[in-house]
Amino acid sequence: MIVGVGIDVVDVARFVATLRRVPSLRDRLFTPAEREMPETSLAARFAAKEAIAKALGAPPGMSWQDATVQRVAGAQPVVEVTGTVAARAAELGVTRFHLSISHDAGIASAMVVAERD
């Protein structure tokens, strides 16, 4: 059963400019594993985290660090949740996330479906 759906789009150039203007944002928004990725990938990861939050109802207090998007070669990206995001997912009975990420024409987009058994 679908619990929630979230979608987000990010203007890559604007996001990159913001990251460069406010370097501390990289540490606040991304896990250590994500921080070393290219900036275009970070824009897509940010869109994914926003989409995850929206699929969970965007409750206050969720930490950006508690959702990690991992890319698996030859497969769809994988969402790992811990802490505040895992707690909200458990509260809603979410057992799986389905994530799609796309880049085109300077836009990074992400769509998430949160599902429970």
PDB file of C-alpha atoms in Angstrom:
ATOM      1  CA  MET A   1       0.000   0.000   0.000  1.00  0.00           C
ATOM      2  CA  ILE A   2       1.284   3.454  -0.876  1.00  0.00           C
ATOM      3  CA  VAL A   3       1.749   5.662   2.184  1.00  0.00           C
ATOM      4  CA  GLY A   4       3.037   8.756   0.446  1.00  0.00           C
ATOM      5  CA  VAL A   5       4.479  10.211  -2.730  1.00  0.00           C
ATOM      6  CA  GLY A   6       7.009  13.012  -2.970  1.00  0.00           C
ATOM      7  CA  ILE A   7       8.579  14.866  -5.864  1.00  0.00           C
ATOM      8  CA  ASP A   8      11.123  17.655  -6.041  1.00  0.00           C
ATOM      9  CA  VAL A   9      13.084  19.517  -8.692  1.00  0.00           C
ATOM     10  CA  VAL A  10      16.311  21.452  -8.220  1.00  0.00           C
ATOM     11  CA  ASP A  11      17.859  24.040 -10.514  1.00  0.00           C
ATOM     12  CA  VAL A  12      21.394  22.615 -10.635  1.00  0.00           C
ATOM     13  CA  ALA A  13      23.204  25.910 -11.360  1.00  0.00           C
ATOM     14  CA  ARG A  14      21.407  27.686  -8.525  1.00  0.00           C
ATOM     15  CA  PHE A  15      22.079  24.808  -6.133  1.00  0.00           C
ATOM     16  CA  VAL A  16      25.789  24.692  -7.049  1.00  0.00           C
ATOM     17  CA  ALA A  17      26.080  28.474  -6.610  1.00  0.00           C
ATOM     18  CA  THR A  18      24.492  28.177  -3.162  1.00  0.00           C
ATOM     19  CA  LEU A  19      26.860  25.346  -2.168  1.00  0.00           C
ATOM     20  CA  ARG A  20      29.835  27.451  -3.214  1.00  0.00           C
ATOM     21  CA  ARG A  21      28.517  30.551  -1.434  1.00  0.00           C
ATOM     22  CA  VAL A  22      27.684  28.641   1.773  1.00  0.00           C
ATOM     23  CA  PRO A  23      30.239  25.776   2.073  1.00  0.00           C
ATOM     24  CA  SER A  24      28.837  24.667   5.465  1.00  0.00           C
ATOM     25  CA  LEU A  25      25.665  23.601   3.650  1.00  0.00           C
ATOM     26  CA  ARG A  26      27.473  20.544   2.279  1.00  0.00           C
ATOM     27  CA  ASP A  27      28.089  19.267   5.831  1.00  0.00           C
ATOM     28  CA  ARG A  28      24.558  20.100   6.986  1.00  0.00           C
ATOM     29  CA  LEU A  29      22.720  18.471   4.077  1.00  0.00           C
ATOM     30  CA  PHE A  30      24.825  15.450   3.189  1.00  0.00           C
ATOM     31  CA  THR A  31      26.308  12.426   4.901  1.00  0.00           C
ATOM     32  CA  PRO A  32      30.092  11.945   4.803  1.00  0.00           C
ATOM     33  CA  ALA A  33      29.718   9.377   2.001  1.00  0.00           C
ATOM     34  CA  GLU A  34      27.682  11.815  -0.106  1.00  0.00           C
ATOM     35  CA  ARG A  35      29.826  14.950   0.426  1.00  0.00           C
ATOM     36  CA  GLU A  36      32.579  13.924  -1.983  1.00  0.00           C
ATOM     37  CA  MET A  37      30.215  13.458  -4.929  1.00  0.00           C
ATOM     38  CA  PRO A  38      30.155  15.875  -7.863  1.00  0.00           C
ATOM     39  CA  GLU A  39      27.949  18.920  -7.316  1.00  0.00           C
ATOM     40  CA  THR A  40      25.418  17.806  -9.949  1.00  0.00           C
ATOM     41  CA  SER A  41      24.994  14.537  -8.050  1.00  0.00           C
ATOM     42  CA  LEU A  42      24.527  16.484  -4.822  1.00  0.00           C
ATOM     43  CA  ALA A  43      21.743  18.495  -6.461  1.00  0.00           C
ATOM     44  CA  ALA A  44      19.986  15.236  -7.336  1.00  0.00           C
ATOM     45  CA  ARG A  45      20.572  13.873  -3.815  1.00  0.00           C
ATOM     46  CA  PHE A  46      19.054  17.042  -2.369  1.00  0.00           C
ATOM     47  CA  ALA A  47      15.989  16.636  -4.604  1.00  0.00           C
ATOM     48  CA  ALA A  48      15.720  13.023  -3.434  1.00  0.00           C
ATOM     49  CA  LYS A  49      15.907  13.995   0.249  1.00  0.00           C
ATOM     50  CA  GLU A  50      13.213  16.643  -0.297  1.00  0.00           C
ATOM     51  CA  ALA A  51      11.043  14.053  -2.068  1.00  0.00           C
ATOM     52  CA  ILE A  52      11.561  11.586   0.801  1.00  0.00           C
ATOM     53  CA  ALA A  53      10.507  14.232   3.321  1.00  0.00           C
ATOM     54  CA  LYS A  54       7.400  15.039   1.267  1.00  0.00           C
ATOM     55  CA  ALA A  55       6.493  11.349   0.978  1.00  0.00           C
ATOM     56  CA  LEU A  56       6.647  11.178   4.778  1.00  0.00           C
ATOM     57  CA  GLY A  57       4.449  14.234   5.236  1.00  0.00           C
ATOM     58  CA  ALA A  58       7.361  16.655   5.800  1.00  0.00           C
ATOM     59  CA  PRO A  59       7.161  16.649   9.601  1.00  0.00           C
ATOM     60  CA  PRO A  60       9.333  19.191  11.428  1.00  0.00           C
ATOM     61  CA  GLY A  61      12.574  18.031  12.996  1.00  0.00           C
ATOM     62  CA  MET A  62      13.735  15.573  10.359  1.00  0.00           C
ATOM     63  CA  SER A  63      17.507  15.638   9.824  1.00  0.00           C
ATOM     64  CA  TRP A  64      18.954  15.770   6.298  1.00  0.00           C
ATOM     65  CA  GLN A  65      21.746  13.500   7.556  1.00  0.00           C
ATOM     66  CA  ASP A  66      19.233  10.742   8.339  1.00  0.00           C
ATOM     67  CA  ALA A  67      18.543   9.929   4.681  1.00  0.00           C
ATOM     68  CA  THR A  68      21.256   8.665   2.358  1.00  0.00           C
ATOM     69  CA  VAL A  69      20.855   7.977  -1.332  1.00  0.00           C
ATOM     70  CA  GLN A  70      23.205   5.334  -2.657  1.00  0.00           C
ATOM     71  CA  ARG A  71      23.786   4.609  -6.308  1.00  0.00           C
ATOM     72  CA  VAL A  72      24.136   0.955  -7.204  1.00  0.00           C
ATOM     73  CA  ALA A  73      25.729   0.256 -10.591  1.00  0.00           C
ATOM     74  CA  GLY A  74      23.150  -1.147 -12.977  1.00  0.00           C
ATOM     75  CA  ALA A  75      20.267  -0.727 -10.528  1.00  0.00           C
ATOM     76  CA  GLN A  76      17.919   1.937  -9.232  1.00  0.00           C
ATOM     77  CA  PRO A  77      19.197   4.151  -6.393  1.00  0.00           C
ATOM     78  CA  VAL A  78      18.730   2.894  -2.847  1.00  0.00           C
ATOM     79  CA  VAL A  79      17.361   4.940   0.055  1.00  0.00           C
ATOM     80  CA  GLU A  80      18.847   4.302   3.504  1.00  0.00           C
ATOM     81  CA  VAL A  81      17.133   5.922   6.464  1.00  0.00           C
ATOM     82  CA  THR A  82      18.247   6.278  10.072  1.00  0.00           C
ATOM     83  CA  GLY A  83      17.379   8.431  13.075  1.00  0.00           C
ATOM     84  CA  THR A  84      14.563  10.930  12.583  1.00  0.00           C
ATOM     85  CA  VAL A  85      13.682   9.772   9.074  1.00  0.00           C
ATOM     86  CA  ALA A  86      13.579   6.102  10.108  1.00  0.00           C
ATOM     87  CA  ALA A  87      11.420   7.026  13.114  1.00  0.00           C
ATOM     88  CA  ARG A  88       8.902   8.847  10.915  1.00  0.00           C
ATOM     89  CA  ALA A  89       8.892   5.986   8.405  1.00  0.00           C
ATOM     90  CA  ALA A  90       8.235   3.500  11.228  1.00  0.00           C
ATOM     91  CA  GLU A  91       5.454   5.697  12.597  1.00  0.00           C
ATOM     92  CA  LEU A  92       3.737   5.532   9.198  1.00  0.00           C
ATOM     93  CA  GLY A  93       4.540   1.825   8.711  1.00  0.00           C
ATOM     94  CA  VAL A  94       6.782   2.476   5.698  1.00  0.00           C
ATOM     95  CA  THR A  95       8.754  -0.630   4.792  1.00  0.00           C
ATOM     96  CA  ARG A  96      10.127   0.414   1.365  1.00  0.00           C
ATOM     97  CA  PHE A  97      11.057   3.475  -0.622  1.00  0.00           C
ATOM     98  CA  HIS A  98      11.040   3.543  -4.410  1.00  0.00           C
ATOM     99  CA  LEU A  99      13.209   6.344  -5.823  1.00  0.00           C
ATOM    100  CA  SER A 100      13.738   7.665  -9.324  1.00  0.00           C
ATOM    101  CA  ILE A 101      16.270  10.424 -10.067  1.00  0.00           C
ATOM    102  CA  SER A 102      16.711  12.279 -13.348  1.00  0.00           C
ATOM    103  CA  HIS A 103      18.864  15.092 -14.772  1.00  0.00           C
ATOM    104  CA  ASP A 104      17.925  17.147 -17.815  1.00  0.00           C
ATOM    105  CA  ALA A 105      18.296  20.723 -19.060  1.00  0.00           C
ATOM    106  CA  GLY A 106      19.937  21.962 -15.874  1.00  0.00           C
ATOM    107  CA  ILE A 107      17.323  20.396 -13.606  1.00  0.00           C
ATOM    108  CA  ALA A 108      17.752  17.510 -11.180  1.00  0.00           C
ATOM    109  CA  SER A 109      14.500  15.813 -10.229  1.00  0.00           C
ATOM    110  CA  ALA A 110      13.523  13.044  -7.869  1.00  0.00           C
ATOM    111  CA  MET A 111      10.327  11.122  -7.229  1.00  0.00           C
ATOM    112  CA  VAL A 112       9.749   8.886  -4.206  1.00  0.00           C
ATOM    113  CA  VAL A 113       7.018   6.441  -3.321  1.00  0.00           C
ATOM    114  CA  ALA A 114       6.867   5.358   0.333  1.00  0.00           C
ATOM    115  CA  GLU A 115       5.206   1.964   0.683  1.00  0.00           C
ATOM    116  CA  ARG A 116       4.113  -0.361   3.470  1.00  0.00           C
ATOM    117  CA  ASP A 117       3.216  -4.047   3.330  1.00  0.00           C
TER     118      ASP A 117
END
